[in-house]
mmCIF file of C-alpha atoms in Angstrom:
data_model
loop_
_atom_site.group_PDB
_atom_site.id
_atom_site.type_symbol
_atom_site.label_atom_id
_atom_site.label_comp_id
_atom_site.label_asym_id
_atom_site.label_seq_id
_atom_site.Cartn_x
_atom_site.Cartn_y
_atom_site.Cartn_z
ATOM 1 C CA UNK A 1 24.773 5.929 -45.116
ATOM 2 C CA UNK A 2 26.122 8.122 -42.406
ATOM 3 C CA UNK A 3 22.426 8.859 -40.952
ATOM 4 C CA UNK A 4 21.807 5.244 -41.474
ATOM 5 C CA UNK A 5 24.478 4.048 -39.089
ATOM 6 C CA UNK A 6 23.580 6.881 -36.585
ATOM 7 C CA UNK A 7 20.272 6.443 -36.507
ATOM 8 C CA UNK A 8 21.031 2.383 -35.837
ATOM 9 C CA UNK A 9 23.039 3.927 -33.261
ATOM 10 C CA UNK A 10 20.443 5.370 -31.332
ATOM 11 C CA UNK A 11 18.567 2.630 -31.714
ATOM 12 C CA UNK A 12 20.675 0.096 -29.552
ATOM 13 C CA UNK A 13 21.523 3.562 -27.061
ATOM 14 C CA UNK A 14 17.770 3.695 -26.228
ATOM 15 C CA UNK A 15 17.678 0.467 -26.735
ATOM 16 C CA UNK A 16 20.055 -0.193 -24.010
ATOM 17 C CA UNK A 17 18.331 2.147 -21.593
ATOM 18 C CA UNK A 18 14.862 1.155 -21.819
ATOM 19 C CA UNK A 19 15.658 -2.586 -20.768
ATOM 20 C CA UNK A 20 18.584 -1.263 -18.019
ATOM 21 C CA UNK A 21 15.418 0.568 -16.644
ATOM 22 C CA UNK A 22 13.435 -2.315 -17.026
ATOM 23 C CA UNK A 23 15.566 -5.586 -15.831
ATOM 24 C CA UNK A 24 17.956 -3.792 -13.756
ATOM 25 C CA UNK A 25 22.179 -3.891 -14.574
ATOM 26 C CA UNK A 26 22.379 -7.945 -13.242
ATOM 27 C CA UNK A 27 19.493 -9.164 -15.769
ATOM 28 C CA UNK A 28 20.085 -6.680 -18.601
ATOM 29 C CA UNK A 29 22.526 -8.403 -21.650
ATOM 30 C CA UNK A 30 23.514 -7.960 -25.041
ATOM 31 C CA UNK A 31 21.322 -10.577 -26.304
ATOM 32 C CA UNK A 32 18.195 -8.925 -25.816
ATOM 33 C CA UNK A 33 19.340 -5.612 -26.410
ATOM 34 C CA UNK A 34 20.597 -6.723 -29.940
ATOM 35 C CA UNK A 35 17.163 -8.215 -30.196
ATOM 36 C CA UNK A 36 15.412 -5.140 -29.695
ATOM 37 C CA UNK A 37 17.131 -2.710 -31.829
ATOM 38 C CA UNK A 38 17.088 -5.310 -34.753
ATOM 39 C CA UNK A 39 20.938 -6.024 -34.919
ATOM 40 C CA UNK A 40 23.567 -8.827 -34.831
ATOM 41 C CA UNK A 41 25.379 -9.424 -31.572
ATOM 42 C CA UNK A 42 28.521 -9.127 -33.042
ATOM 43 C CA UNK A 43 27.693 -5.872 -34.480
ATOM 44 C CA UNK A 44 26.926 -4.777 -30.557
ATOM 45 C CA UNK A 45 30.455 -6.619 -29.746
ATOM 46 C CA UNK A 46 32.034 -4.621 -32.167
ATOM 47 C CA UNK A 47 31.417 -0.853 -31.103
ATOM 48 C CA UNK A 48 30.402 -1.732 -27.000
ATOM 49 C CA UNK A 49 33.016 -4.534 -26.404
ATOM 50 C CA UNK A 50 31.284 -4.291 -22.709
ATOM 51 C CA UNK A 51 27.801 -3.817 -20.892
ATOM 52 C CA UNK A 52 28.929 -0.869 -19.046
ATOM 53 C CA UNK A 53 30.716 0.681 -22.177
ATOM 54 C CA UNK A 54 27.536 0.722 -23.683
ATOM 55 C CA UNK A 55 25.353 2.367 -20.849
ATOM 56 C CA UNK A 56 28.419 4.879 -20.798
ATOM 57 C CA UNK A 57 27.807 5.668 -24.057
ATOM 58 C CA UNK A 58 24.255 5.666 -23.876
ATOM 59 C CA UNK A 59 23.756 7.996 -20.985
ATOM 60 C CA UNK A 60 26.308 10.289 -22.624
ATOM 61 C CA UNK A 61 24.628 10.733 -25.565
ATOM 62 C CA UNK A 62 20.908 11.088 -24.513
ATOM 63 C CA UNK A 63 21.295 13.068 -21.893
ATOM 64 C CA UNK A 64 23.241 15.712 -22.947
ATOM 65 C CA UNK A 65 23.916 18.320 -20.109
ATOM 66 C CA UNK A 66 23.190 21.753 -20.782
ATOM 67 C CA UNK A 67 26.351 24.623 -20.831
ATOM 68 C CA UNK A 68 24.367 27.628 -18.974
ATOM 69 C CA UNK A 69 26.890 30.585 -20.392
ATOM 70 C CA UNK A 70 27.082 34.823 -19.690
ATOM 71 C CA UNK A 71 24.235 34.811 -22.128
ATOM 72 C CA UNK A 72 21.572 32.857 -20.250
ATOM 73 C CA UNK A 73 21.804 35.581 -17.168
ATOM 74 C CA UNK A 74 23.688 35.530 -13.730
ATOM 75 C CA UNK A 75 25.160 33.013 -12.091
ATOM 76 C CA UNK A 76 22.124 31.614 -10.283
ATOM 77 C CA UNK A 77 19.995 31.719 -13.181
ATOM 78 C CA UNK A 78 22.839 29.525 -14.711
ATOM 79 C CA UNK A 79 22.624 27.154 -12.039
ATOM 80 C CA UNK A 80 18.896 27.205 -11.968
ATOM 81 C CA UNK A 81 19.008 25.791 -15.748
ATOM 82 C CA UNK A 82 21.312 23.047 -14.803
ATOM 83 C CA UNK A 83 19.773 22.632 -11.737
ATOM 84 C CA UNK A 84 16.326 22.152 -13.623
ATOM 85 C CA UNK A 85 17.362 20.036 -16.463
ATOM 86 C CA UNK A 86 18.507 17.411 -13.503
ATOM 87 C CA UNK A 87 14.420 17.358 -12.411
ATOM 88 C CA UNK A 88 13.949 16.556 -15.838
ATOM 89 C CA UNK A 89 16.266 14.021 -16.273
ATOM 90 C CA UNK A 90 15.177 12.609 -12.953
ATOM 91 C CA UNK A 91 11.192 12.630 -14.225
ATOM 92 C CA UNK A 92 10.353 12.203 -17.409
ATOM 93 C CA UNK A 93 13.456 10.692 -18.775
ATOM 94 C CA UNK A 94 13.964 6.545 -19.211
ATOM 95 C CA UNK A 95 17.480 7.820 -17.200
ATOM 96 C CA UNK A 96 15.683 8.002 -13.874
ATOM 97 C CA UNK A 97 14.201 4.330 -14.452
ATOM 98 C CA UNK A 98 18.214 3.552 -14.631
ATOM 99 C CA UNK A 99 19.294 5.607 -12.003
ATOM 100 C CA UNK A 100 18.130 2.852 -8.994
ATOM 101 C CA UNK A 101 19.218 -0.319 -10.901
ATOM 102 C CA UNK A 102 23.051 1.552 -11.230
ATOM 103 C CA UNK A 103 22.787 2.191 -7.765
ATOM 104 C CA UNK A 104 22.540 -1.009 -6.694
ATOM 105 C CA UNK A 105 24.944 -2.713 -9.281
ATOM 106 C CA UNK A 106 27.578 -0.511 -7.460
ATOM 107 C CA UNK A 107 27.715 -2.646 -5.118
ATOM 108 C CA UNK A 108 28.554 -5.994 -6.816
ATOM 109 C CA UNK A 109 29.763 -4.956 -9.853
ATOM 110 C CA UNK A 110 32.785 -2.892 -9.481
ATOM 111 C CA UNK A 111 33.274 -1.166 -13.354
ATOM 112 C CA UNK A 112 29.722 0.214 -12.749
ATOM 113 C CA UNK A 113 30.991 1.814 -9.293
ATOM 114 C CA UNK A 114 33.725 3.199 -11.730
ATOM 115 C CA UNK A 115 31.310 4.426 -14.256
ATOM 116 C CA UNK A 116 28.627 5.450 -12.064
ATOM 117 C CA UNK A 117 30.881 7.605 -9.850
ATOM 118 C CA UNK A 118 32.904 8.814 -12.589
ATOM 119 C CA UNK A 119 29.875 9.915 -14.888
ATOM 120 C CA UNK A 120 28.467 11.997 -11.693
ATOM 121 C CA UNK A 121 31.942 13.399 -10.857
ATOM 122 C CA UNK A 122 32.334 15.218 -14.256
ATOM 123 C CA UNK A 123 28.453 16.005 -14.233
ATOM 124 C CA UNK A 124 28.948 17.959 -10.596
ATOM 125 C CA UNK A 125 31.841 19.048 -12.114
ATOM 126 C CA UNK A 126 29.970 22.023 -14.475
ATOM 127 C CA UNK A 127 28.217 22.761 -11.174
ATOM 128 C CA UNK A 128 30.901 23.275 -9.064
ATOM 129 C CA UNK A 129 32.684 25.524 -11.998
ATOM 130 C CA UNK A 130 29.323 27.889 -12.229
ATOM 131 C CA UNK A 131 29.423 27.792 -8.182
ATOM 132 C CA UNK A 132 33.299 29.559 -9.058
ATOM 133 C CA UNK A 133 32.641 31.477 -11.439
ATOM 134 C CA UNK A 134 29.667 33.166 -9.116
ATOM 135 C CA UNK A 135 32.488 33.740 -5.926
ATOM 136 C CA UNK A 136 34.725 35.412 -9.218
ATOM 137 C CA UNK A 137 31.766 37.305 -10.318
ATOM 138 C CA UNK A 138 31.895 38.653 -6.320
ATOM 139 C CA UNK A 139 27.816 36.922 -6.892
ATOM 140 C CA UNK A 140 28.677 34.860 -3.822
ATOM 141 C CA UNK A 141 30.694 35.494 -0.731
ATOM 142 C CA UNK A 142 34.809 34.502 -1.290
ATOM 143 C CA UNK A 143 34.643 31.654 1.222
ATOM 144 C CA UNK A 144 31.703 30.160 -0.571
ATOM 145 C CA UNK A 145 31.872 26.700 -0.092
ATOM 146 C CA UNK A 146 31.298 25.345 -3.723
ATOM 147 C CA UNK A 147 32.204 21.588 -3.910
ATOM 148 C CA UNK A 148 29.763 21.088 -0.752
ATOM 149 C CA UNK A 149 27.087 23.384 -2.402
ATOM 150 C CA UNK A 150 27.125 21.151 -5.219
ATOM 151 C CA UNK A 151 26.732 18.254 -3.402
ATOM 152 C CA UNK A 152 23.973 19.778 -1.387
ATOM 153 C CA UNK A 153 22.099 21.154 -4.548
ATOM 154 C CA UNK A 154 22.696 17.526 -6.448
ATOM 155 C CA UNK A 155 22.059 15.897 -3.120
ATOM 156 C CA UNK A 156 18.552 17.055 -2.976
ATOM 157 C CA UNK A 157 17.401 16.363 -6.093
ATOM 158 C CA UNK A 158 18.710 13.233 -5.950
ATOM 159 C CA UNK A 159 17.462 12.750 -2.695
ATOM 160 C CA UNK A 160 14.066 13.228 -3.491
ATOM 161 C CA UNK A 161 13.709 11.073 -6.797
ATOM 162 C CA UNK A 162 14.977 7.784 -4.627
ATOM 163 C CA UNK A 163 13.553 8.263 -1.211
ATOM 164 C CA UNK A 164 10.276 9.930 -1.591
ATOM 165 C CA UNK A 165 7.437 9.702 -3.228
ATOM 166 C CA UNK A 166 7.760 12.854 -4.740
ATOM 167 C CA UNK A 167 10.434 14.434 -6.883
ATOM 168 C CA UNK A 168 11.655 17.798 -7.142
ATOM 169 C CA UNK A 169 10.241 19.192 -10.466
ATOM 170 C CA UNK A 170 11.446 22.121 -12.364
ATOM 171 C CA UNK A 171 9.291 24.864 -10.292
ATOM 172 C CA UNK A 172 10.841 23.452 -7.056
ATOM 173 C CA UNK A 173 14.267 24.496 -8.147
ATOM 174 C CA UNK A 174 14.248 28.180 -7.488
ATOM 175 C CA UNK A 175 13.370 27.692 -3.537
ATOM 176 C CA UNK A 176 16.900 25.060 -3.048
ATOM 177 C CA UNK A 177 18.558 27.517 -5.033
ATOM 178 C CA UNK A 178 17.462 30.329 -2.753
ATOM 179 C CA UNK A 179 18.272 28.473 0.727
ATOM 180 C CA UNK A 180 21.731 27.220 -0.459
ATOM 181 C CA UNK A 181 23.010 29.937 -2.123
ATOM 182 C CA UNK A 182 21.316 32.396 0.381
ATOM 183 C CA UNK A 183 20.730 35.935 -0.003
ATOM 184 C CA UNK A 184 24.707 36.956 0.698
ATOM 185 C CA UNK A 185 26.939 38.425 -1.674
ATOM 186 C CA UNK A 186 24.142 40.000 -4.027
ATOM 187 C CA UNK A 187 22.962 39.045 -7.441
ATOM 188 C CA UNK B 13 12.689 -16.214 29.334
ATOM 189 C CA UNK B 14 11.737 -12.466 28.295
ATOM 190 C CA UNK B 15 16.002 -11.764 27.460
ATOM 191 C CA UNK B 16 15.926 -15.184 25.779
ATOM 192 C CA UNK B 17 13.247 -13.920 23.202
ATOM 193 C CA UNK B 18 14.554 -10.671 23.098
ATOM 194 C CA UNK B 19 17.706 -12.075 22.066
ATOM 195 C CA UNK B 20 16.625 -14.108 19.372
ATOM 196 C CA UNK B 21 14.512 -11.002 18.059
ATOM 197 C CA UNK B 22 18.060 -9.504 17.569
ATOM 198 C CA UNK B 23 19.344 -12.199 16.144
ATOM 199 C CA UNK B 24 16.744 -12.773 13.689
ATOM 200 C CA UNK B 25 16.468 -8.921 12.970
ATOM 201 C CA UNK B 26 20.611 -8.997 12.424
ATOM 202 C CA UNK B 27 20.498 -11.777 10.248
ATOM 203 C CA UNK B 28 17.515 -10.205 7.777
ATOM 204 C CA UNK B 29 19.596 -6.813 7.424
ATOM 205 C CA UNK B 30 22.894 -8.581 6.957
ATOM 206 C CA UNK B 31 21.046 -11.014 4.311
ATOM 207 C CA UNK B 32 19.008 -7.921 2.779
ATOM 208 C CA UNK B 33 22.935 -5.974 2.140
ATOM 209 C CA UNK B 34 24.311 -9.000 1.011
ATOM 210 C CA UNK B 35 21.263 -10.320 -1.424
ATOM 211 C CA UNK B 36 19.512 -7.765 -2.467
ATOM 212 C CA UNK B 37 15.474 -7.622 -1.976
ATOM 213 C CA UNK B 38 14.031 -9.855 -4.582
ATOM 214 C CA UNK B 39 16.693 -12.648 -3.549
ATOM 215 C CA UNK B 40 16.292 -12.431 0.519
ATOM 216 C CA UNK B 41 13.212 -14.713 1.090
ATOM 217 C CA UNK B 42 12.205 -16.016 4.844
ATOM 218 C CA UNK B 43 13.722 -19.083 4.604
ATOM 219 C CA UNK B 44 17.134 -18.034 4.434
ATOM 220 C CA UNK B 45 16.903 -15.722 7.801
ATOM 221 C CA UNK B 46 15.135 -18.738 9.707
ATOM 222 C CA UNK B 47 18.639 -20.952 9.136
ATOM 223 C CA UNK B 48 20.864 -17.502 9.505
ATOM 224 C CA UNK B 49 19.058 -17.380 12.709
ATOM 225 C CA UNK B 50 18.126 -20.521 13.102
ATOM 226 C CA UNK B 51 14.787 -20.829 14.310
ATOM 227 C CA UNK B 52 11.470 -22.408 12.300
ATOM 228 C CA UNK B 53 10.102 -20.005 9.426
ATOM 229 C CA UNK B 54 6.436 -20.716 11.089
ATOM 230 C CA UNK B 55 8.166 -18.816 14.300
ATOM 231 C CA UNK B 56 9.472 -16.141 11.717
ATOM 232 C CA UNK B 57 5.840 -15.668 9.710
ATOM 233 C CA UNK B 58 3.781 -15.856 13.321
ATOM 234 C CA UNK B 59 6.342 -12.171 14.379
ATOM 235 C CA UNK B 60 6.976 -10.867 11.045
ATOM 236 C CA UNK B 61 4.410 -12.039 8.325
ATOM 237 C CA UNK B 62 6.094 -10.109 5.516
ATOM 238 C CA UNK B 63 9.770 -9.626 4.206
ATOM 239 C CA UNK B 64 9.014 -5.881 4.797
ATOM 240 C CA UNK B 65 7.462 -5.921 7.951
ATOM 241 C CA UNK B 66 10.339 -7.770 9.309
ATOM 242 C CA UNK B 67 12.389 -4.924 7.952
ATOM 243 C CA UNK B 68 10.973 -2.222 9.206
ATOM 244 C CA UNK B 69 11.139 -3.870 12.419
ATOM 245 C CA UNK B 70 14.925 -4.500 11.998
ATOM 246 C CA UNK B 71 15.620 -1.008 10.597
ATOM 247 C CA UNK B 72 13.716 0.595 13.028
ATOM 248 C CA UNK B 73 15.073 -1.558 16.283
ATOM 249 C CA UNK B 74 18.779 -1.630 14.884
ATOM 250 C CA UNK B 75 19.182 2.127 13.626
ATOM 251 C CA UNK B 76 18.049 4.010 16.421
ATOM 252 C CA UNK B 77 18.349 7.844 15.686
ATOM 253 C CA UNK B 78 19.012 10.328 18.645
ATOM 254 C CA UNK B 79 17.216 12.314 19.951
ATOM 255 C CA UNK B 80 19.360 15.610 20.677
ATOM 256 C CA UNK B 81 17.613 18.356 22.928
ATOM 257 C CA UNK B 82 18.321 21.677 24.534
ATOM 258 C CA UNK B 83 20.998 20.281 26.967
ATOM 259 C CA UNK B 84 22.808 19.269 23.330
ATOM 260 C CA UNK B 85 23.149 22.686 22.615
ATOM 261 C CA UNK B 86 21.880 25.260 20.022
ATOM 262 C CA UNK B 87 20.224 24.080 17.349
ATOM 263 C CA UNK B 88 23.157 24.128 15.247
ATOM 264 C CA UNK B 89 24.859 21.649 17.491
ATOM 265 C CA UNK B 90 21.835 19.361 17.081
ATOM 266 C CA UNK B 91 21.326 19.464 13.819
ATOM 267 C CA UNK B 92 25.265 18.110 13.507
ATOM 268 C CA UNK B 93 24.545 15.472 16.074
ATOM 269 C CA UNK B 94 21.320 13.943 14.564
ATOM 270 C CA UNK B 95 23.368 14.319 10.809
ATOM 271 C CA UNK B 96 26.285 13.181 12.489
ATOM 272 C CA UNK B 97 24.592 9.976 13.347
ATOM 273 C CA UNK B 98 23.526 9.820 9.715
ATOM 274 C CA UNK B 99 26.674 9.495 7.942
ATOM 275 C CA UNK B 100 28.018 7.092 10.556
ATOM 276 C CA UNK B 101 24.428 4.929 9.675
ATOM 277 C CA UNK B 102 25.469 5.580 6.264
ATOM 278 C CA UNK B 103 29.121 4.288 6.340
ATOM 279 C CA UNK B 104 30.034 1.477 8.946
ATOM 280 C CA UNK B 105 26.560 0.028 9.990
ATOM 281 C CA UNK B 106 25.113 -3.140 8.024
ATOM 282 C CA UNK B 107 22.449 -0.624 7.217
ATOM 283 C CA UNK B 108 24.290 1.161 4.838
ATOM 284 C CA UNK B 109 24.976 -2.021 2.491
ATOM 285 C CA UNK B 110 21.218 -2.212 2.836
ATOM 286 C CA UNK B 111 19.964 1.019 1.074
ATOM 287 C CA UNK B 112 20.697 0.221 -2.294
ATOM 288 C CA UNK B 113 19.246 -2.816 -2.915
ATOM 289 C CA UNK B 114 15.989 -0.822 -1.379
ATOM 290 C CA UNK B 115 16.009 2.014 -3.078
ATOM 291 C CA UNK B 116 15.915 -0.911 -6.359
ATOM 292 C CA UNK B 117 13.252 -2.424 -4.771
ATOM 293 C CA UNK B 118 10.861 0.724 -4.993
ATOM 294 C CA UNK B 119 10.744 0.340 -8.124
ATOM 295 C CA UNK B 120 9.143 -3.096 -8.623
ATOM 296 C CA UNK B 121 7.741 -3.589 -5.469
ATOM 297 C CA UNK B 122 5.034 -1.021 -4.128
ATOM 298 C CA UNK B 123 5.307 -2.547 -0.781
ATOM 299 C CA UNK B 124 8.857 -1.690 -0.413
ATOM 300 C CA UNK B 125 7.914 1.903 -1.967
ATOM 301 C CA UNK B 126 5.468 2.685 0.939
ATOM 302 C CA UNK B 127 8.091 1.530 3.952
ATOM 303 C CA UNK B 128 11.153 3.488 1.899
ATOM 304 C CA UNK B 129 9.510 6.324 1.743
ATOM 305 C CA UNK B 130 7.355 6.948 4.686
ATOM 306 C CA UNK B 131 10.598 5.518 6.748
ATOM 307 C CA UNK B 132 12.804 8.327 5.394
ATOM 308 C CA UNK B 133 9.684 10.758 5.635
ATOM 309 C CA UNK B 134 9.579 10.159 9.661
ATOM 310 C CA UNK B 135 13.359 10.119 10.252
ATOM 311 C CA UNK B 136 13.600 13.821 8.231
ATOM 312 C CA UNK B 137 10.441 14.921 10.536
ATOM 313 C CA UNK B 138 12.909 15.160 13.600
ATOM 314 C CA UNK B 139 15.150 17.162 11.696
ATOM 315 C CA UNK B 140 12.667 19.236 10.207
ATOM 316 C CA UNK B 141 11.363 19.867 13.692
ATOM 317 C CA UNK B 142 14.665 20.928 15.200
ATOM 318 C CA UNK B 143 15.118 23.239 12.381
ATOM 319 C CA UNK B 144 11.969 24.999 13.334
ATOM 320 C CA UNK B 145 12.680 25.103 16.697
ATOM 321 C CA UNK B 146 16.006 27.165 15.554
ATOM 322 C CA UNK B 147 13.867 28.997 13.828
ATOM 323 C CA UNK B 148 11.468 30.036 17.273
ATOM 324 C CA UNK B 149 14.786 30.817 19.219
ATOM 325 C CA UNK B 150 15.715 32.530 16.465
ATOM 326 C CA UNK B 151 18.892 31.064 15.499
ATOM 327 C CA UNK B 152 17.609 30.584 12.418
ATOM 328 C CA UNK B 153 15.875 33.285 9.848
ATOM 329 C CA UNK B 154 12.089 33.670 10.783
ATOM 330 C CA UNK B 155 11.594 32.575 6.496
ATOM 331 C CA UNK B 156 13.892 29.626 6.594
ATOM 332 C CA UNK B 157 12.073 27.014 4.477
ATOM 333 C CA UNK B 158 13.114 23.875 6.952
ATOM 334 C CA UNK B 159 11.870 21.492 4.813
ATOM 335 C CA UNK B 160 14.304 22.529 1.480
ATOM 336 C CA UNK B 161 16.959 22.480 4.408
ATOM 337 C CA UNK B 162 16.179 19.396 5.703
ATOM 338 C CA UNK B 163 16.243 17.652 1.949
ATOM 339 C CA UNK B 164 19.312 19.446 0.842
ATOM 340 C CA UNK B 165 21.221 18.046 4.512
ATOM 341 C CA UNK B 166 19.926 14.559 3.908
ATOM 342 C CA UNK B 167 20.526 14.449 0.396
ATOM 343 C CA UNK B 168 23.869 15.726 0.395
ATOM 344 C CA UNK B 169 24.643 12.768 3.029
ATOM 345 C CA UNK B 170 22.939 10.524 1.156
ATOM 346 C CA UNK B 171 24.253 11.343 -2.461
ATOM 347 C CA UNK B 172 27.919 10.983 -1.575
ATOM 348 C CA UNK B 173 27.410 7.574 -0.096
ATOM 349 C CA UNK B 174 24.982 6.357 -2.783
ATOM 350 C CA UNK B 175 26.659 8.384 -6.128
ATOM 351 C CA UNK B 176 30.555 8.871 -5.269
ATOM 352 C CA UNK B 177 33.266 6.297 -3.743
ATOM 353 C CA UNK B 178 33.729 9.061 -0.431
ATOM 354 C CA UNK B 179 30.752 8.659 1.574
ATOM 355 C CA UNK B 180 30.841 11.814 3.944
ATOM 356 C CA UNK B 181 31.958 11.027 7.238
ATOM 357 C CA UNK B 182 31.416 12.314 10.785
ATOM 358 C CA UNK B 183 34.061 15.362 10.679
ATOM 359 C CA UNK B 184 32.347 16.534 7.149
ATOM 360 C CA UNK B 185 28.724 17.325 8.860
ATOM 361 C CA UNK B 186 30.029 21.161 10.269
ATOM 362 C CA UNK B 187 30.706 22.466 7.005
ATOM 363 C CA UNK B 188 27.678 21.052 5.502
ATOM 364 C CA UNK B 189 25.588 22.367 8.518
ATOM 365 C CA UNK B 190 27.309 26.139 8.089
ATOM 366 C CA UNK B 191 26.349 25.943 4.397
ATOM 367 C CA UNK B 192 23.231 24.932 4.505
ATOM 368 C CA UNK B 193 21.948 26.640 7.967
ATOM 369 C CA UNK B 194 23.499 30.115 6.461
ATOM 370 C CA UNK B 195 25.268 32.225 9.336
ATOM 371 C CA UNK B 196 22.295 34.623 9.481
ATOM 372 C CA UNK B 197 20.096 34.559 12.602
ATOM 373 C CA UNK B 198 23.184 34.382 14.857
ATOM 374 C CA UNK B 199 24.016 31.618 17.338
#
């Protein structure tokens, strides 16, 4: 019963994604998302009492942020995981088709502003702890500037999914992690 | 005669950006700049026979990016002057309100794809070029991969006015410039 209700879960969360992607945040509505994961309305009421409580939730769960620890090598190798499951995210996943759509609803809609910025906040966030724990580790130089690096390393990936033609994939990462971490401080 | 025209060009120019921010692309349609700016649509369609080609016009014509050169300074200096002039596009111009709903657009309307993108390409040309240039005087490392740079200084600019609700502002750019630019190579 448990697996039943999860999987109906993930249902409506892709569900939910796949038409944000499609329709944009203005056109997208409960209605058709209950119609395309095959449940009631009030069901979709019941657990998402809002629109943007259910993209929350559905960003949250299917696109799950990796935790680059000790074990997975030094500091920039840590960031070069992270850094490389944001190209994914940004390529192949239905979350890029929602990315552009959020972006816009930002402006007229002001709980996605909240979500939109708060959901990237705590995703720089990891970032911008790895970034620390590298000046700790004496891998980067003590001034090293980490919130900006962040921004620059997000920035650019970003960057290049909405405003070109071409985005950063995974190989790409290594080269942005070379020019804005630079060579000081050793590895 | 010639300022009277020119006049109206900038009034009809005005009145598509401020009705692109406000609207959104699929909503802004000829008919509503013509009364904005009151003159005939056949008038508009005769200059301008597309929505984008009346944009690019206006974006190019109202966001006019410097041009820094060696009396500006090192390279360093001109680099903050030409991002400088980005984050203040980015923040109080009608511009600004304008990128989101364009950056949407891409994704359902090839047209706006092609302008979006080649647009940015040629405004990140003049900062890839000064970066080279600091690279020939040798203010900058002889292997400095400009083009990384010039996409990680964009999109950092870019990301916190698109992503968070502190768009960087004018007094931000030096510490983004030192991070990014490195302090190898000497000034």
């Amino acid at each position: 019963m448990d697996k039943r209700i999860e999987r109906t879960r993930h249902e409506v969360l892709s569900a939910a994604i796949a038409l944000l992607g499609e329709r944009g945040y203005a056109a997208f509505n409960m209605e058709a998302i209950a119609d395309k994961a095959g449940v009631s309305k009030s069901t979709l009421y019941r657990h998402w009492p809002t629109k943007v409580s259910l993209i929350a939730d559905a960003l949250n769960t299917l696109n799950v942020q990796p935790r680059p620890g000790p074990a997975d090598g030094t500091v920039r190798e840590r960031v070069t995981i992270l850094l490389r499951h944001l190209t994914e995210a940004l390529t192949a996943s239905p979350f890029a088709s929602c990315i552009p759509g959020l972006i816009e609803a930002t402006k007229h809609h002001p709980e996605v502003a909240d979500f939109l910025y708060d959901y990237s906040a705590r995703r720089r966030e990891r970032l911008v702890a790895l970034l620390r724990d590298g000046v700790a580790a004496g891998e980067l130089p003590a001034d090293f500037d980490a919130e900006t690096a962040a921004t620059a390393l997000s920035g650019a990936i970003f960057y290049r999914c909405l405003m070109t033609p071409d985005p950063y994939q995974a190989k790409d990462v290594p080269a942005l992690v070379a020019l804005v971490l630079g060579s000081q401080g050793g590895t």
